[in-house]
Coordinates of C-alpha atoms and ligand atoms in Angstrom, one line a residue:
M24 CA 146.9 108.9 109.8
E25 CA 147.6 106.6 112.8
D26 CA 150.6 108.4 114.4
I27 CA 152.6 111.6 114.0
K28 CA 156.0 112.7 115.2
I29 CA 156.6 116.4 115.8
F30 CA 159.2 118.9 117.0
A31 CA 157.6 121.2 119.7
P32 CA 159.7 124.4 119.9
A33 CA 160.9 126.4 122.9
T34 CA 159.6 130.0 123.0
V35 CA 160.6 133.3 124.6
A36 CA 157.7 135.1 126.2
N37 CA 157.3 138.7 127.4
L38 CA 160.3 140.0 125.4
S39 CA 160.8 142.8 127.9
C40 CA 158.0 145.3 127.0
G41 CA 155.3 142.7 126.3
F42 CA 154.5 141.0 129.6
D43 CA 151.9 138.3 129.0
V44 CA 151.2 139.5 125.4
L45 CA 154.3 139.0 123.3
G46 CA 156.4 136.0 122.5
C47 CA 158.6 134.4 119.8
C48 CA 159.4 130.9 118.6
L49 CA 162.9 129.3 118.6
D50 CA 164.2 127.0 115.9
N51 CA 166.7 124.5 117.3
V52 CA 165.6 124.2 120.9
G53 CA 162.6 122.0 121.6
D54 CA 161.0 118.7 122.5
E55 CA 160.0 115.8 120.3
M56 CA 156.6 114.1 120.7
L57 CA 155.0 111.0 119.2
L58 CA 151.3 110.9 119.2
R59 CA 149.4 107.7 118.3
K60 CA 145.8 106.5 118.1
N61 CA 144.9 103.6 120.4
D62 CA 142.0 101.3 120.6
L63 CA 141.3 101.9 124.3
N64 CA 139.1 105.0 124.2
E65 CA 141.6 106.4 126.6
L66 CA 144.1 109.3 126.6
R67 CA 147.5 108.1 128.0
I68 CA 150.9 109.5 128.5
T69 CA 152.9 106.3 127.8
R70 CA 156.5 107.6 127.9
I71 CA 158.4 110.6 129.0
S72 CA 162.2 110.8 128.6
G73 CA 164.7 113.6 129.6
Q74 CA 162.7 115.0 132.6
D75 CA 160.9 113.7 135.6
L76 CA 157.3 114.8 134.9
P77 CA 153.9 113.5 135.9
M78 CA 152.7 110.6 133.7
E79 CA 149.0 111.0 134.9
T80 CA 147.0 112.7 132.1
H81 CA 145.4 115.2 134.4
K82 CA 148.7 116.3 135.9
N83 CA 150.7 116.6 132.6
V84 CA 150.0 119.8 130.6
A85 CA 150.0 117.7 127.4
G86 CA 147.1 115.6 128.8
V87 CA 145.2 118.5 130.1
A88 CA 145.4 120.4 126.8
V89 CA 144.3 117.4 124.7
Q90 CA 141.4 116.7 127.1
A91 CA 140.2 120.3 126.6
L92 CA 140.3 119.7 122.8
L93 CA 138.6 116.3 122.9
K94 CA 135.8 117.7 125.2
Q95 CA 135.0 120.3 122.6
L96 CA 134.5 117.6 120.0
D97 CA 132.8 115.0 122.2
F98 CA 135.2 112.4 120.9
T99 CA 135.8 108.9 122.2
Q100 CA 139.0 108.1 120.2
G101 CA 141.9 107.2 122.5
F102 CA 145.5 108.4 122.1
D103 CA 149.0 107.6 123.4
I104 CA 151.5 110.4 123.9
E105 CA 155.2 110.0 124.1
I106 CA 157.4 113.0 125.0
D107 CA 161.1 113.4 124.7
K108 CA 161.8 116.5 126.8
H109 CA 164.8 118.6 125.8
I110 CA 163.5 121.8 127.3
K111 CA 164.0 121.8 131.1
A112 CA 160.8 122.5 133.1
G113 CA 161.0 125.8 134.9
S114 CA 163.6 127.2 132.5
G115 CA 161.6 130.1 131.3
I116 CA 161.7 129.0 127.6
G117 CA 158.2 127.5 127.4
S118 CA 158.8 123.9 128.5
S119 CA 155.1 123.5 129.5
A120 CA 153.9 125.4 126.4
A121 CA 155.9 123.1 124.1
S122 CA 154.1 120.1 125.5
S123 CA 150.7 121.7 125.5
A124 CA 151.0 123.1 122.0
G125 CA 152.7 120.0 120.6
A126 CA 150.0 117.7 122.0
V127 CA 147.0 119.6 120.6
Y128 CA 148.7 120.2 117.3
G129 CA 149.5 116.5 116.9
I130 CA 146.1 115.3 118.0
N131 CA 144.3 117.8 115.7
K132 CA 146.3 116.4 112.8
L133 CA 145.4 112.8 113.7
L134 CA 141.7 113.8 113.8
G135 CA 141.8 115.3 110.3
E136 CA 142.3 118.9 111.4
P137 CA 138.9 119.9 112.8
F138 CA 140.5 123.1 114.1
T139 CA 142.8 125.6 112.5
V140 CA 146.2 126.1 114.2
K141 CA 145.0 129.4 115.7
E142 CA 141.9 127.7 117.1
L143 CA 144.1 125.3 119.1
I144 CA 145.5 128.2 121.2
P145 CA 142.8 128.1 123.9
F146 CA 143.2 124.4 124.4
A147 CA 147.0 124.7 124.8
M148 CA 146.3 127.6 127.3
E149 CA 144.6 125.0 129.5
G150 CA 147.9 123.3 129.8
E151 CA 149.5 126.6 130.9
R152 CA 146.8 127.0 133.5
L153 CA 147.9 123.7 135.0
A154 CA 151.6 124.6 134.9
S155 CA 151.4 128.1 136.3
G156 CA 147.9 128.8 137.5
N157 CA 147.4 131.3 134.7
A158 CA 146.1 130.5 131.2
H159 CA 148.6 132.8 129.4
A160 CA 149.1 132.5 125.6
D161 CA 152.4 134.2 125.1
N162 CA 154.3 130.9 124.8
V163 CA 151.7 128.6 123.3
A164 CA 150.7 131.1 120.5
P165 CA 154.2 131.5 119.1
A166 CA 154.9 127.7 119.6
L167 CA 151.8 126.9 117.4
M168 CA 152.0 129.8 114.9
G169 CA 155.8 130.4 114.7
G170 CA 157.5 133.8 114.5
F171 CA 156.3 136.6 116.8
S172 CA 152.8 136.6 118.3
L173 CA 150.9 139.4 120.1
V174 CA 147.9 138.7 122.3
R175 CA 145.8 141.8 121.6
S176 CA 143.1 140.6 124.0
Y177 CA 142.5 137.7 126.3
D178 CA 138.7 138.2 126.5
P179 CA 137.8 137.6 123.8
L180 CA 141.0 135.9 122.8
E181 CA 142.6 137.7 119.8
V182 CA 146.1 136.7 118.8
L183 CA 148.1 138.4 116.0
A184 CA 151.0 136.9 114.0
L185 CA 153.8 139.5 113.5
P186 CA 156.6 139.4 111.0
S187 CA 160.1 138.2 111.9
P188 CA 163.1 140.1 110.5
P189 CA 165.3 137.5 108.9
K190 CA 168.6 138.4 110.5
L191 CA 167.3 138.3 114.1
R192 CA 169.1 135.7 116.3
V193 CA 168.3 134.8 119.9
V194 CA 171.0 133.8 122.4
I195 CA 169.5 132.2 125.5
L196 CA 171.5 131.6 128.7
H197 CA 169.8 129.4 131.2
P198 CA 171.3 129.5 134.7
L199 CA 170.7 126.0 136.1
I200 CA 168.6 127.1 139.0
E201 CA 164.9 126.5 139.1
V202 CA 162.5 129.4 139.3
K203 CA 158.8 128.3 139.3
T204 CA 156.5 130.4 137.2
K205 CA 154.1 130.5 140.2
D206 CA 156.8 131.9 142.4
S207 CA 158.1 134.5 139.9
R208 CA 154.5 135.6 139.3
A209 CA 153.9 136.0 143.1
I210 CA 156.6 138.7 143.4
I211 CA 155.2 141.0 140.7
K212 CA 153.5 144.1 141.9
Q213 CA 149.8 144.3 141.0
N214 CA 149.8 148.1 140.5
V215 CA 151.7 150.0 137.8
N216 CA 153.1 153.5 138.0
L217 CA 151.6 155.6 135.2
Q218 CA 155.0 156.9 134.0
D219 CA 156.3 153.4 133.7
A220 CA 153.1 152.3 131.8
I221 CA 153.6 155.2 129.3
T222 CA 157.2 154.1 128.7
Q223 CA 156.1 150.4 128.4
W224 CA 153.3 150.9 125.8
G225 CA 155.5 153.3 123.8
N226 CA 158.1 150.6 123.6
L227 CA 155.6 147.8 122.8
G228 CA 154.1 149.8 119.9
A229 CA 157.5 150.7 118.6
L230 CA 158.7 147.1 118.8
V231 CA 155.7 145.9 116.7
S232 CA 156.5 148.6 114.2
A233 CA 160.2 147.6 114.1
L234 CA 159.2 144.1 113.2
Y235 CA 157.2 145.3 110.3
V236 CA 159.7 147.7 108.8
E237 CA 162.7 145.4 109.8
D238 CA 164.4 148.2 111.8
Y239 CA 166.8 146.2 114.0
E240 CA 168.0 149.3 115.9
L241 CA 164.4 150.4 116.7
F242 CA 163.7 146.8 117.8
G243 CA 166.6 147.0 120.2
R244 CA 165.7 150.4 121.5
S245 CA 162.2 149.0 122.3
L246 CA 163.4 146.1 124.3
H247 CA 163.1 147.7 127.7
D248 CA 160.9 146.7 130.7
K249 CA 160.2 149.2 133.4
I250 CA 157.6 147.1 135.1
I251 CA 158.5 143.4 135.6
E252 CA 162.3 143.2 135.0
P253 CA 163.3 145.4 138.0
V254 CA 161.5 143.0 140.3
R255 CA 162.1 139.6 138.7
S256 CA 165.8 140.2 137.8
I257 CA 166.7 139.8 141.5
L258 CA 166.0 136.0 141.0
I259 CA 168.7 135.8 138.3
P260 CA 172.3 135.6 139.4
Y261 CA 174.3 138.6 138.0
F262 CA 171.5 139.8 135.8
D263 CA 172.8 143.4 135.5
E264 CA 176.3 142.3 134.7
L265 CA 175.1 139.9 132.1
K266 CA 173.0 142.6 130.5
Q267 CA 175.9 144.9 130.4
I268 CA 178.2 142.3 128.9
A269 CA 175.6 141.3 126.2
M270 CA 175.0 144.9 125.2
E271 CA 178.8 145.7 125.1
S272 CA 179.2 142.7 122.8
G273 CA 176.7 144.1 120.4
A274 CA 173.3 142.7 121.4
L275 CA 170.3 144.8 120.2
G276 CA 168.6 144.1 123.5
F277 CA 168.6 141.9 126.6
G278 CA 166.0 140.7 129.0
I279 CA 164.3 137.9 131.0
S280 CA 162.9 135.1 129.0
G281 CA 159.4 134.4 130.2
S282 CA 159.4 134.1 134.0
G283 CA 163.2 133.3 134.1
P284 CA 165.7 132.3 135.1
S285 CA 166.7 132.1 131.4
V286 CA 167.8 135.4 129.9
F287 CA 167.7 136.3 126.2
A288 CA 169.9 138.5 124.0
M289 CA 168.5 139.6 120.6
C290 CA 171.2 140.0 118.0
K291 CA 171.5 141.0 114.4
G292 CA 173.2 138.2 112.5
D293 CA 175.2 135.2 113.6
E294 CA 178.5 137.0 114.1
V295 CA 177.2 139.2 116.8
A296 CA 175.3 136.4 118.4
V297 CA 178.5 134.3 118.7
S298 CA 180.3 137.2 120.3
V299 CA 177.4 137.7 122.8
R300 CA 177.2 134.0 123.5
E301 CA 180.9 133.7 124.2
A302 CA 181.1 136.8 126.4
M303 CA 178.2 135.6 128.6
Q304 CA 179.6 132.1 128.7
L305 CA 183.0 133.3 129.9
F306 CA 181.4 135.5 132.5
Y307 CA 179.3 132.7 134.0
Q308 CA 182.2 130.2 133.9
E309 CA 184.3 132.7 135.9
K310 CA 181.5 133.0 138.4
G311 CA 181.2 129.2 138.6
I312 CA 177.5 129.0 137.8
D313 CA 176.2 126.1 135.7
F314 CA 174.2 127.0 132.7
D315 CA 172.9 125.9 129.3
L316 CA 173.3 128.1 126.2
H317 CA 171.2 128.2 123.1
H318 CA 171.6 130.2 119.9
S319 CA 168.7 130.2 117.5
E320 CA 167.1 131.8 114.5
I321 CA 163.4 132.8 114.8
N322 CA 161.4 129.8 113.8
T323 CA 158.7 131.1 111.5
Q324 CA 156.9 127.8 111.1
G325 CA 156.2 126.8 114.7
I326 CA 155.6 123.1 115.4
K327 CA 157.1 120.9 112.7
I328 CA 156.3 117.4 111.6
I329 CA 159.4 115.3 111.7
Ligands
LIG9 P1 158.3 126.9 131.7 O1 158.1 128.4 131.9 O2 159.7 126.5 131.3 O3 157.2 126.2 130.9 P2 156.9 126.3 134.1 O4 157.5 126.4 135.5 O5 155.9 127.3 133.7 O6 158.2 126.2 133.1 O7 156.2 124.9 133.9 C1 156.7 123.8 134.4 C2 155.7 123.1 135.3 O8 154.7 122.4 134.6 C3 156.4 122.2 136.2 O9 155.8 122.3 137.5 C4 156.1 120.8 135.6 O10 156.0 119.8 136.5 C5 154.7 121.1 135.0 N1 154.5 120.2 133.8 C6 153.5 119.3 133.7 N2 153.5 118.7 132.5 C7 154.6 119.2 131.9 C8 155.2 118.9 130.6 N3 154.7 118.0 129.8 N4 156.3 119.6 130.3 C9 156.8 120.6 131.1 N5 156.3 120.8 132.3 C10 155.2 120.2 132.7

């Protein structure tokens, strides 16, 4: 195989109660990447469209992730990477993760799959380290594996694939203001109140259970965040009002996608998702804030060859 074209999906990390450990993969929101062998023994980013991002290999998350992979193999093969960005950087739906995960997935295929998809996670995490200063896995794991992922442990890394109830739909509203992951991490408190922690781990355990037994209502009841949301939501215009509107329109739960400013509403079925989407859209239009909207199924496959 000389080249490969892939769809690199957007992802929703944290999912309220699972800060830094939980994420899920979206289906119709993502970047496209073309990866090709070259004869130059050199890794190059040769084209980026849709976003103004660094072309230098060591400054682009795709380059950094692939370099981590190639270092492990002691390989001299060169590659060219082209990226068509559709996910805006700093949107909170895993823009950097899509590029990191997509790049290592594609290169691994071109090399004859020396690594399993799960083994690619640590390489993709190096891209996340470049983007945010923190090598978190809650976007790259679901981007690579599809569905819902849970990071049980970072040291040693242990990532679990969780089931995806088939009627789940995700509505994403992205207010067009940029919030850097670095900045939204900086405002988080480093100590957690014990009562809040008890609520949080109760919800996280219940959410995992809800995915297994396909209990949509339990899933919704578990989507609460006592720790991060109260602090980070101040960066998102009209967060509380949006949440109320989404819940009154039938959403199972609502929260901040990743480090924001995107917010997500989890819904059961397309009919509810459309109502939620329209209500949030109307509200933001009235407030005069620019936004993007997405409505997606859970992508159980992850990265796709196209
Ligand atoms: P998101 O949470 O949507 O991934 P981040 O703010 O975490 O957004 O990451 C975006 C940062 O990563 C930006 O500073 C951007 O310049 C940098 N970056 C480097 N390469 C890429 C890439 N290929 N795709 C997206 N962002 C990249």
